[in-house]
Coordinates of C-alpha atoms in Angstrom, one line a residue:
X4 CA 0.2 12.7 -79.9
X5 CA -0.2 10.0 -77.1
X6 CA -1.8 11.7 -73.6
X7 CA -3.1 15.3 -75.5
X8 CA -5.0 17.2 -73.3
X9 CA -8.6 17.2 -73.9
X10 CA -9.8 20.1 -76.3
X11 CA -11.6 22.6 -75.1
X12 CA -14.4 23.8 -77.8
X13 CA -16.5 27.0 -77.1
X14 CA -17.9 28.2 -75.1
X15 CA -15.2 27.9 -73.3
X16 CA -13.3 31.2 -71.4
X17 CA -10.0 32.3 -71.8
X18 CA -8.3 34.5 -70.2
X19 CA -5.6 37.3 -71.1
X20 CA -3.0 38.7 -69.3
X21 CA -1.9 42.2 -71.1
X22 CA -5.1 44.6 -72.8
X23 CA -3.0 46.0 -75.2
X24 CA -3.8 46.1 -79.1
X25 CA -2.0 42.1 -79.1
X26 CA -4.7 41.5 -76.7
X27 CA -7.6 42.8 -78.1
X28 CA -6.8 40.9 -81.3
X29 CA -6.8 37.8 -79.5
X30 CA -9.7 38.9 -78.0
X31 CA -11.7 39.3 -81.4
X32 CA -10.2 36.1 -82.7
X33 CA -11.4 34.6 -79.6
X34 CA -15.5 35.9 -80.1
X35 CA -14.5 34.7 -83.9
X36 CA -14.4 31.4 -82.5
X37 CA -17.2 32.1 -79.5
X38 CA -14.8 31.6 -76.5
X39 CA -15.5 33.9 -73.6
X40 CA -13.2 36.4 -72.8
X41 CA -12.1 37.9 -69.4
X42 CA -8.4 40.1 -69.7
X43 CA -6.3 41.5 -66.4
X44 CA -4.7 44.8 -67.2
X45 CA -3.8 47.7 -64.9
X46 CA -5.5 50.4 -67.3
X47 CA -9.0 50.5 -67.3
X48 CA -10.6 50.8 -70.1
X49 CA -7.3 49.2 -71.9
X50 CA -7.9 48.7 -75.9
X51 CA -8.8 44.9 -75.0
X52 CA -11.8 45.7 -72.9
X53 CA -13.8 46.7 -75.4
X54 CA -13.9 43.0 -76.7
X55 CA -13.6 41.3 -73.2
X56 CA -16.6 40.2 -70.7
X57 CA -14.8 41.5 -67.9
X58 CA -11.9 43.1 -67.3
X59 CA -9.6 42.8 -63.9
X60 CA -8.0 45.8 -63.5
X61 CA -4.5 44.9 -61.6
X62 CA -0.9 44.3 -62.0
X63 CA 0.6 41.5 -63.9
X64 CA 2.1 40.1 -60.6
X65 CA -0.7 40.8 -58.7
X66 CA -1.3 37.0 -57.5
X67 CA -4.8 37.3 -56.1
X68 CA -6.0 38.8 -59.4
X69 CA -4.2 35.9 -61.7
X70 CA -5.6 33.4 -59.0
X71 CA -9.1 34.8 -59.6
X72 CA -8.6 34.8 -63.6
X73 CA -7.2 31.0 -63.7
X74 CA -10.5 30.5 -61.5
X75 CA -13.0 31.9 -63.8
X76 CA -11.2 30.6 -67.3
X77 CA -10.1 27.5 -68.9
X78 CA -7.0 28.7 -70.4
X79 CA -4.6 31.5 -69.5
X80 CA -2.8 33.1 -71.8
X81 CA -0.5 36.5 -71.8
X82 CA -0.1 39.3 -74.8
X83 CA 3.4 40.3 -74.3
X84 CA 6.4 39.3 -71.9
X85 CA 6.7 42.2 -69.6
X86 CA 4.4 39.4 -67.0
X87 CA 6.5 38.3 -64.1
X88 CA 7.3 34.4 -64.8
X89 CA 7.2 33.6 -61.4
X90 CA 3.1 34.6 -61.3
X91 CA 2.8 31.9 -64.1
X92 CA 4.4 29.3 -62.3
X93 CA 2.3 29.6 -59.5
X94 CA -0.9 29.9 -61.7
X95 CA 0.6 26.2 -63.5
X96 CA 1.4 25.2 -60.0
X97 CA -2.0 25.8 -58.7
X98 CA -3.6 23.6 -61.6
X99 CA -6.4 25.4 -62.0
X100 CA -6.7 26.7 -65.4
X101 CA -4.3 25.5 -68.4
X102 CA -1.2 27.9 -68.9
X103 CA -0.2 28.3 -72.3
X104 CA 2.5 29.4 -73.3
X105 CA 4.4 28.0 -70.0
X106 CA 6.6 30.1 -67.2
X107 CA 9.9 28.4 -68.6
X108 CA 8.9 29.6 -72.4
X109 CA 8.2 33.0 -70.6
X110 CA 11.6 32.9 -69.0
X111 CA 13.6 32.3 -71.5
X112 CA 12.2 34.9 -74.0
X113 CA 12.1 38.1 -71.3
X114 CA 15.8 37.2 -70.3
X115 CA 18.0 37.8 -73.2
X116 CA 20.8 35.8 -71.5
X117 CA 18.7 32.6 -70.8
X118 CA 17.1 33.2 -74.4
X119 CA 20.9 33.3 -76.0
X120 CA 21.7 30.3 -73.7
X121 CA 18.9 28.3 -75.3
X122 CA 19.3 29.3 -79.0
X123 CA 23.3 28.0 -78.6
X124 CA 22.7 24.9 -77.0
X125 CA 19.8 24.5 -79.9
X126 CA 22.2 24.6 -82.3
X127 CA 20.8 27.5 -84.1
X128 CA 23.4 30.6 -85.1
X129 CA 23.1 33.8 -83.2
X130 CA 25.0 36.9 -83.2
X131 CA 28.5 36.7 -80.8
X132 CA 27.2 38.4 -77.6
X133 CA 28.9 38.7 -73.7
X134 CA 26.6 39.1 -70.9
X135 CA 28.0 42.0 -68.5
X136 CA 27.1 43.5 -65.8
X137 CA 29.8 46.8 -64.9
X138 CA 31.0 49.7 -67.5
X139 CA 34.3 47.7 -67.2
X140 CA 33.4 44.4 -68.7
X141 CA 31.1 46.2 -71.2
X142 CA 34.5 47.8 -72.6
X143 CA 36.3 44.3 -72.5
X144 CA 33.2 43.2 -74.3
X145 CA 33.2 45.7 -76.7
X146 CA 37.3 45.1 -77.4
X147 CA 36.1 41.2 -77.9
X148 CA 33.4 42.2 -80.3
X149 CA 35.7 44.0 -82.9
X150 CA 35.3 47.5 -81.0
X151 CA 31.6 48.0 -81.8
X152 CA 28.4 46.4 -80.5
X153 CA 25.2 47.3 -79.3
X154 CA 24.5 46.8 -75.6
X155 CA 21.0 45.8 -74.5
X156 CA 18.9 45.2 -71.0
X157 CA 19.1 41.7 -70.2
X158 CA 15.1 42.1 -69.4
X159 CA 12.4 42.2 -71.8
X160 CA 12.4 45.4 -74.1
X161 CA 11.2 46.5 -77.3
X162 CA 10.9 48.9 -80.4
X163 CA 14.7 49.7 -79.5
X164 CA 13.8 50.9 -75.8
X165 CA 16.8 49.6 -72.6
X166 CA 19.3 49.4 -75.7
X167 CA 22.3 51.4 -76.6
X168 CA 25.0 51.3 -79.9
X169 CA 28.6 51.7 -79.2
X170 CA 31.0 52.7 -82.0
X171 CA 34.7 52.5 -80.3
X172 CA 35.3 51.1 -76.5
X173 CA 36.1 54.3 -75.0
X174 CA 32.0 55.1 -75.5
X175 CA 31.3 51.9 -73.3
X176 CA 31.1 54.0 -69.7
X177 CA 28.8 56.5 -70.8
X178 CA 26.5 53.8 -72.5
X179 CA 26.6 51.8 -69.1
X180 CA 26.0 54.5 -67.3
X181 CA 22.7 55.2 -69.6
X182 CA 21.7 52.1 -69.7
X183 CA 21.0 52.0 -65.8
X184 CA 20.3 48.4 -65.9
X185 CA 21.8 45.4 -63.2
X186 CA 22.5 42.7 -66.2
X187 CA 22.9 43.7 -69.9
X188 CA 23.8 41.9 -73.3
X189 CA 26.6 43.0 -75.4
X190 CA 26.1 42.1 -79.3
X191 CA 28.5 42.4 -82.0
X192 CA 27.0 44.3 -84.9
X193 CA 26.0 42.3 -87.6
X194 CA 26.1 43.2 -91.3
X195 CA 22.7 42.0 -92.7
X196 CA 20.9 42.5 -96.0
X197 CA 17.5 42.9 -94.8
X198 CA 15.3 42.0 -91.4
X199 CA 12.9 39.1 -91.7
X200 CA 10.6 36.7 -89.3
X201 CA 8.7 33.7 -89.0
X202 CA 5.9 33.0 -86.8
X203 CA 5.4 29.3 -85.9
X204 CA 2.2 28.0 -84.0
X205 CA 2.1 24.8 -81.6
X206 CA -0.6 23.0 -80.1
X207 CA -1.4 21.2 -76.9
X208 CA -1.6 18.2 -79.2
X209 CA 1.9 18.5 -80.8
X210 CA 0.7 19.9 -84.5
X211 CA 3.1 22.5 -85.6
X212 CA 2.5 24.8 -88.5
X213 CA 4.6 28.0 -89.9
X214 CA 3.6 30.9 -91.7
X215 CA 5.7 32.3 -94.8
X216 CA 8.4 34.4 -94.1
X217 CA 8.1 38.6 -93.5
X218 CA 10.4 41.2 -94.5
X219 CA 10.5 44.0 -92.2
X220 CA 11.4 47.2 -92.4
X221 CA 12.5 49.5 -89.3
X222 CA 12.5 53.0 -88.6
X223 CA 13.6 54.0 -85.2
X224 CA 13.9 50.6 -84.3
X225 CA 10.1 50.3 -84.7
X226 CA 8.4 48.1 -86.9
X227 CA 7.1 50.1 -90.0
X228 CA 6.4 47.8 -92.7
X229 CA 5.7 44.2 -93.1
X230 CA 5.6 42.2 -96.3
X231 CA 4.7 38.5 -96.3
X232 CA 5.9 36.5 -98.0
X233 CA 8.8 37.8 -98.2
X234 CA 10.7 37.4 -101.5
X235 CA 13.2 34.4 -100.5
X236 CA 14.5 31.9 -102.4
X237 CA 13.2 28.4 -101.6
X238 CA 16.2 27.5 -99.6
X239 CA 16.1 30.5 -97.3
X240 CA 12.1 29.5 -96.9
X241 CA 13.2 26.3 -95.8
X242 CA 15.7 27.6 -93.4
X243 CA 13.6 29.8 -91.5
X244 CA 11.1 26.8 -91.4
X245 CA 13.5 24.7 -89.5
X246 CA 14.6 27.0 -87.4
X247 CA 11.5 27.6 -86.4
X248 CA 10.2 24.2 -85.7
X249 CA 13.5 23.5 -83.5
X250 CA 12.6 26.4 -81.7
X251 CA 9.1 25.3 -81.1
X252 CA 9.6 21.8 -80.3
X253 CA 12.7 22.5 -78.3
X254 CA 10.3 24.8 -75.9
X255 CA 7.5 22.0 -76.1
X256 CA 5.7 25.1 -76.7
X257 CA 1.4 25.8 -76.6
X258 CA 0.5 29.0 -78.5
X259 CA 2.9 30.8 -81.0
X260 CA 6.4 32.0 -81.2
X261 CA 7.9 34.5 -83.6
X262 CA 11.5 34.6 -84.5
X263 CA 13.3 37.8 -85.3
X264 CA 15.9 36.9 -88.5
X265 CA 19.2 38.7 -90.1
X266 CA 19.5 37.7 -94.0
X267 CA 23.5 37.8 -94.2
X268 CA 25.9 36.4 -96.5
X269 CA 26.4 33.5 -94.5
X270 CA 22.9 32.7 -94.2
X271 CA 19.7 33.5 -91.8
X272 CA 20.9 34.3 -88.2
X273 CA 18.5 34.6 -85.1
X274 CA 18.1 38.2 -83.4
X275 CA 15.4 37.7 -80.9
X276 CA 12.1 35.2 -80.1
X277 CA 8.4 36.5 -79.0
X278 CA 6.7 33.8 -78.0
X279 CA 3.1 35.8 -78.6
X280 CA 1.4 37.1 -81.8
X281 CA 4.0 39.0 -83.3
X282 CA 3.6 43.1 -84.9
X283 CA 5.2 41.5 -88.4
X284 CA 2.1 38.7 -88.3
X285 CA -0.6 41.2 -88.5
X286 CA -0.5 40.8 -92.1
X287 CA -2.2 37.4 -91.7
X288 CA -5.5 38.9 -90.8
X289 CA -6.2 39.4 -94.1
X290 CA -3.1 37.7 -96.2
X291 CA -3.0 34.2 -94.5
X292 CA -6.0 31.9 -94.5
X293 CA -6.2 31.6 -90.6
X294 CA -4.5 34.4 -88.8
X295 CA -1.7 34.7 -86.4
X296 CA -3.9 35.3 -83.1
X297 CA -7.2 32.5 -84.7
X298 CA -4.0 29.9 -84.4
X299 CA -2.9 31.3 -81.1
X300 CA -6.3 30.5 -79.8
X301 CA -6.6 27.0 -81.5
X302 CA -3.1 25.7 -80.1
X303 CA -3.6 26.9 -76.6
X304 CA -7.2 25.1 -76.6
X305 CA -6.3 22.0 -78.5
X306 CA -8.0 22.4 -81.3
X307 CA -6.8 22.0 -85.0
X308 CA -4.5 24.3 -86.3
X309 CA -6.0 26.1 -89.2
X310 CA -3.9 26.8 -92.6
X311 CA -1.0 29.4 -92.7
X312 CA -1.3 29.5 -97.0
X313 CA -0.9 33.0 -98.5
X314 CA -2.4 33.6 -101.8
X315 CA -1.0 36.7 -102.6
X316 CA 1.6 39.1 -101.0
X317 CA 0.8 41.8 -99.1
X318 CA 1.8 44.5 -96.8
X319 CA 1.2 46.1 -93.6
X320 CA 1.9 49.9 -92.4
X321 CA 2.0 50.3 -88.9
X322 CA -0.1 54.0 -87.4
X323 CA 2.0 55.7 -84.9
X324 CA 1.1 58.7 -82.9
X325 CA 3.0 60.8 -84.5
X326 CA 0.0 60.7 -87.2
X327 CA -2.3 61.6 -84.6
X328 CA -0.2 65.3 -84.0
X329 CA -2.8 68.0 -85.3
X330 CA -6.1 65.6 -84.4
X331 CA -7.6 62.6 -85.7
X332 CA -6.2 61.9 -89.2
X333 CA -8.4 62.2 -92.1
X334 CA -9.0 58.6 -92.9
X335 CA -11.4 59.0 -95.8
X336 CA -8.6 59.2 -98.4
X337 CA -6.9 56.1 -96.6
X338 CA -10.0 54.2 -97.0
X339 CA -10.6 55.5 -101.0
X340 CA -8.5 52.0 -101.3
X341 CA -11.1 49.5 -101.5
X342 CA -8.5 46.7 -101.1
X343 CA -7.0 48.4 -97.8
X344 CA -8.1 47.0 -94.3
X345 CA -7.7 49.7 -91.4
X346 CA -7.2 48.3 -88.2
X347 CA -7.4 51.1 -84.5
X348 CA -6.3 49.8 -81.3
X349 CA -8.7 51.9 -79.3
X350 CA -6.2 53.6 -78.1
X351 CA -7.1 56.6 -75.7
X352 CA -4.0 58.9 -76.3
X353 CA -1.5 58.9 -78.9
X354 CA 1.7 59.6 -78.3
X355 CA 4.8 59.9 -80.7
X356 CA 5.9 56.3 -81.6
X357 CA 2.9 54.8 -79.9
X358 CA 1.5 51.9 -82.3
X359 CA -2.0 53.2 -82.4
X360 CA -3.1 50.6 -85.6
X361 CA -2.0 49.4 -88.4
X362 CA -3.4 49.0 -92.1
X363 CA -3.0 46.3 -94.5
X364 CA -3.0 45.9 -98.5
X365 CA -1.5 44.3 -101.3
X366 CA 1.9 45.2 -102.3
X367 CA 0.8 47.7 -104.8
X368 CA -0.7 49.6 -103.0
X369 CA 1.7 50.6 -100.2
X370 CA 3.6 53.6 -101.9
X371 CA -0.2 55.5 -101.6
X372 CA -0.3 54.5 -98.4
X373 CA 3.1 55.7 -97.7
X374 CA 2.3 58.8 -99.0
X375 CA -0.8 59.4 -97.0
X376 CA 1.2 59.0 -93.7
X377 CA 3.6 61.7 -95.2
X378 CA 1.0 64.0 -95.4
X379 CA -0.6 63.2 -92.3
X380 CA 2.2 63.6 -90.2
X381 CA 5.2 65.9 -91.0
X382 CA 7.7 64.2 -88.7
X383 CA 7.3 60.8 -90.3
X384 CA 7.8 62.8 -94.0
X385 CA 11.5 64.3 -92.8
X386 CA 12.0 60.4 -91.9
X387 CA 10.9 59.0 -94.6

């Protein structure tokens, strides 16, 4: 690529905006590597600390605490999208530090309106969707959508939080009214076999690789279970590839971005983008020969991209509080598997629904697994 920035090896220091667990991965793949590591988070003692040098303890938009992160790292980087875009843009203004990914890629993905805007004009299918903001063009919406949809915040949101389902128009008030929210999305409900993603990783120097495809599997709208790869058929792999790439290079992005997938009969349709390490690419710790976050932290430095092969398929079970409900889980029988990887956040409370870790292993091995959770916790058993 003519003009790439210059790479910047270790020791170089990088900095993280967000201390949660997607943080403190980045942070260990960081040491991996021998980078530095400073992270700005409001919580002290956030689960990213623990692998940091220092830790700023602000707000995301706090400007004086981002001016004095770009100041003492090379690179800038964030964990999640709840950071206010217009921070970033100042920070890229500013010059001081490298900003990876950018405020516009930031923009887009915490908007769902801009995001939807810039799949469409991509080319790439989406679900049919009107952006609303009263209870009276959510019902018009709703009528235009075949009389069912599912209405969401326009601004970021996850694990099914700011988003409501509506079964018949006359339910559109009340769901507005929940909602609480200024701007909103209205989606029509798709029929899809299964949920999937791919995780693509870009670097400063234009190389682009992809990892194999996940299959996910949701329970109250949050992740539970990851398999990668997923079994596709070569076409499908190809697909999601593409789609993928022309979401990368259309961004001109520096660092990663998943993309959230519906496997219908008319093919593989977008959902949603996260351009950050992604819950569904945890499995590459151990599956993929150079993880999700490794690759995070060689794009946005300009180093090589390392390979995205997976030998063999495996699985990850996300931990949720709810485990956590009569004390700290008995982890020795978890841990009898000797081809099972445990990985806690550091979290200091659990809470129910609260991603607390997660645990990988091969494929076999998840129905033990499952079981063990059962046991642990009797709320997940009724669910399950």
């Amino acid at each position: 690529m003519v003009n790439a920035p210059t790479p910047l090896p270790p020791p170089a220091r990088l900095g993280i905006i967000g201390g949660g667990q997607l943080g403190r991965m980045l942070g260990q793949a960081a040491r991996r590597l021998g980078y530095g590591l400073w992270v700005l988070d409001p919580h002290p003692g956030c689960p990213a600390a623990a692998v940091a040098d220092r830790q700023l303890v602000a707000d995301y938009g706090d400007m004086a605490a981002l001016a004095e992160l770009a100041a003492g790292c090379s690179v800038v980087t964030f964990e999640f999208e709840n950071v206010p875009a217009e921070g970033l843009a100042q920070l890229e203004a500013a010059g001081t530090a490298r900003v990876h990914p950018s405020a516009r890629v930031l923009e887009t993905c915490r908007d769902r309106t801009a995001e939807k805007r810039f799949l469409s004009e991509a080319g790439i299918t989406i679900a049919p969707y009107r952006e609303v903001r009263s209870a009276e063009q959510l019902e018009a919406a709703t009528v235009d959508l075949g009389g069912r949809c599912i209405v969401k915040s326009a601004l970021f949101g996850y694990d099914g939080k700011g988003q409501r389902r509506i079964e018949a128009p006359g339910q559109a008030r009340a769901a507005w009214n929940s909602l609480g929210v200024p701007v909103a999305v209205a989606e029509g409900i798709i029929d899809f076999r299964r949920e999937l993603s791919v995780i693509a990783a870009r670097s400063s120097r234009g190389e682009l690789v992809v990892y194999p495809l996940a299959e996910n599997v949701h329970e109250r709208h949050i992740l539970h279970t990851s398999l990668m790869p997923a079994a596709v058929t070569p076409e499908q792999a190809a697909a999601a590839e593409a789609i993928a790439r022309r979401i990368a290079e259309g961004f001109e992005l520096v660092g990663l971005v998943a993309v959230e997938l519906f496997d219908t009969p008319d093919g593989l349709l977008v959902n949603e983008l996260a351009p950050r390490p992604h819950n569904s690419g945890h499995v590459t710790i151990e599956a993929a020969v150079t993880c999700q976050f490794e690759n995070h932290i060689r794009a946005v430095h300009g180093l090589p991209l390392g390979a995205t092969t997976v030998a063999e398929p495996r699985v990850m079970l996300n931990l949720l509080g709810d485990l956590w409900g009569a004390g700290e889980p008995d982890w020795s029988e978890l841990l009898g598997d000797p081809r099972l990887q445990l990985h806690l956040y550091g979290k200091l409370e659990a809470r129910v629904g609260r991603k607390m870790g997660h645990a990988t292993m091969p494929q076999a091995s998840l129905e033990r697994a499952l079981a063990w959770s059962r046991a642990q916790a009797p709320a997940q058993r009724a669910m399950s």
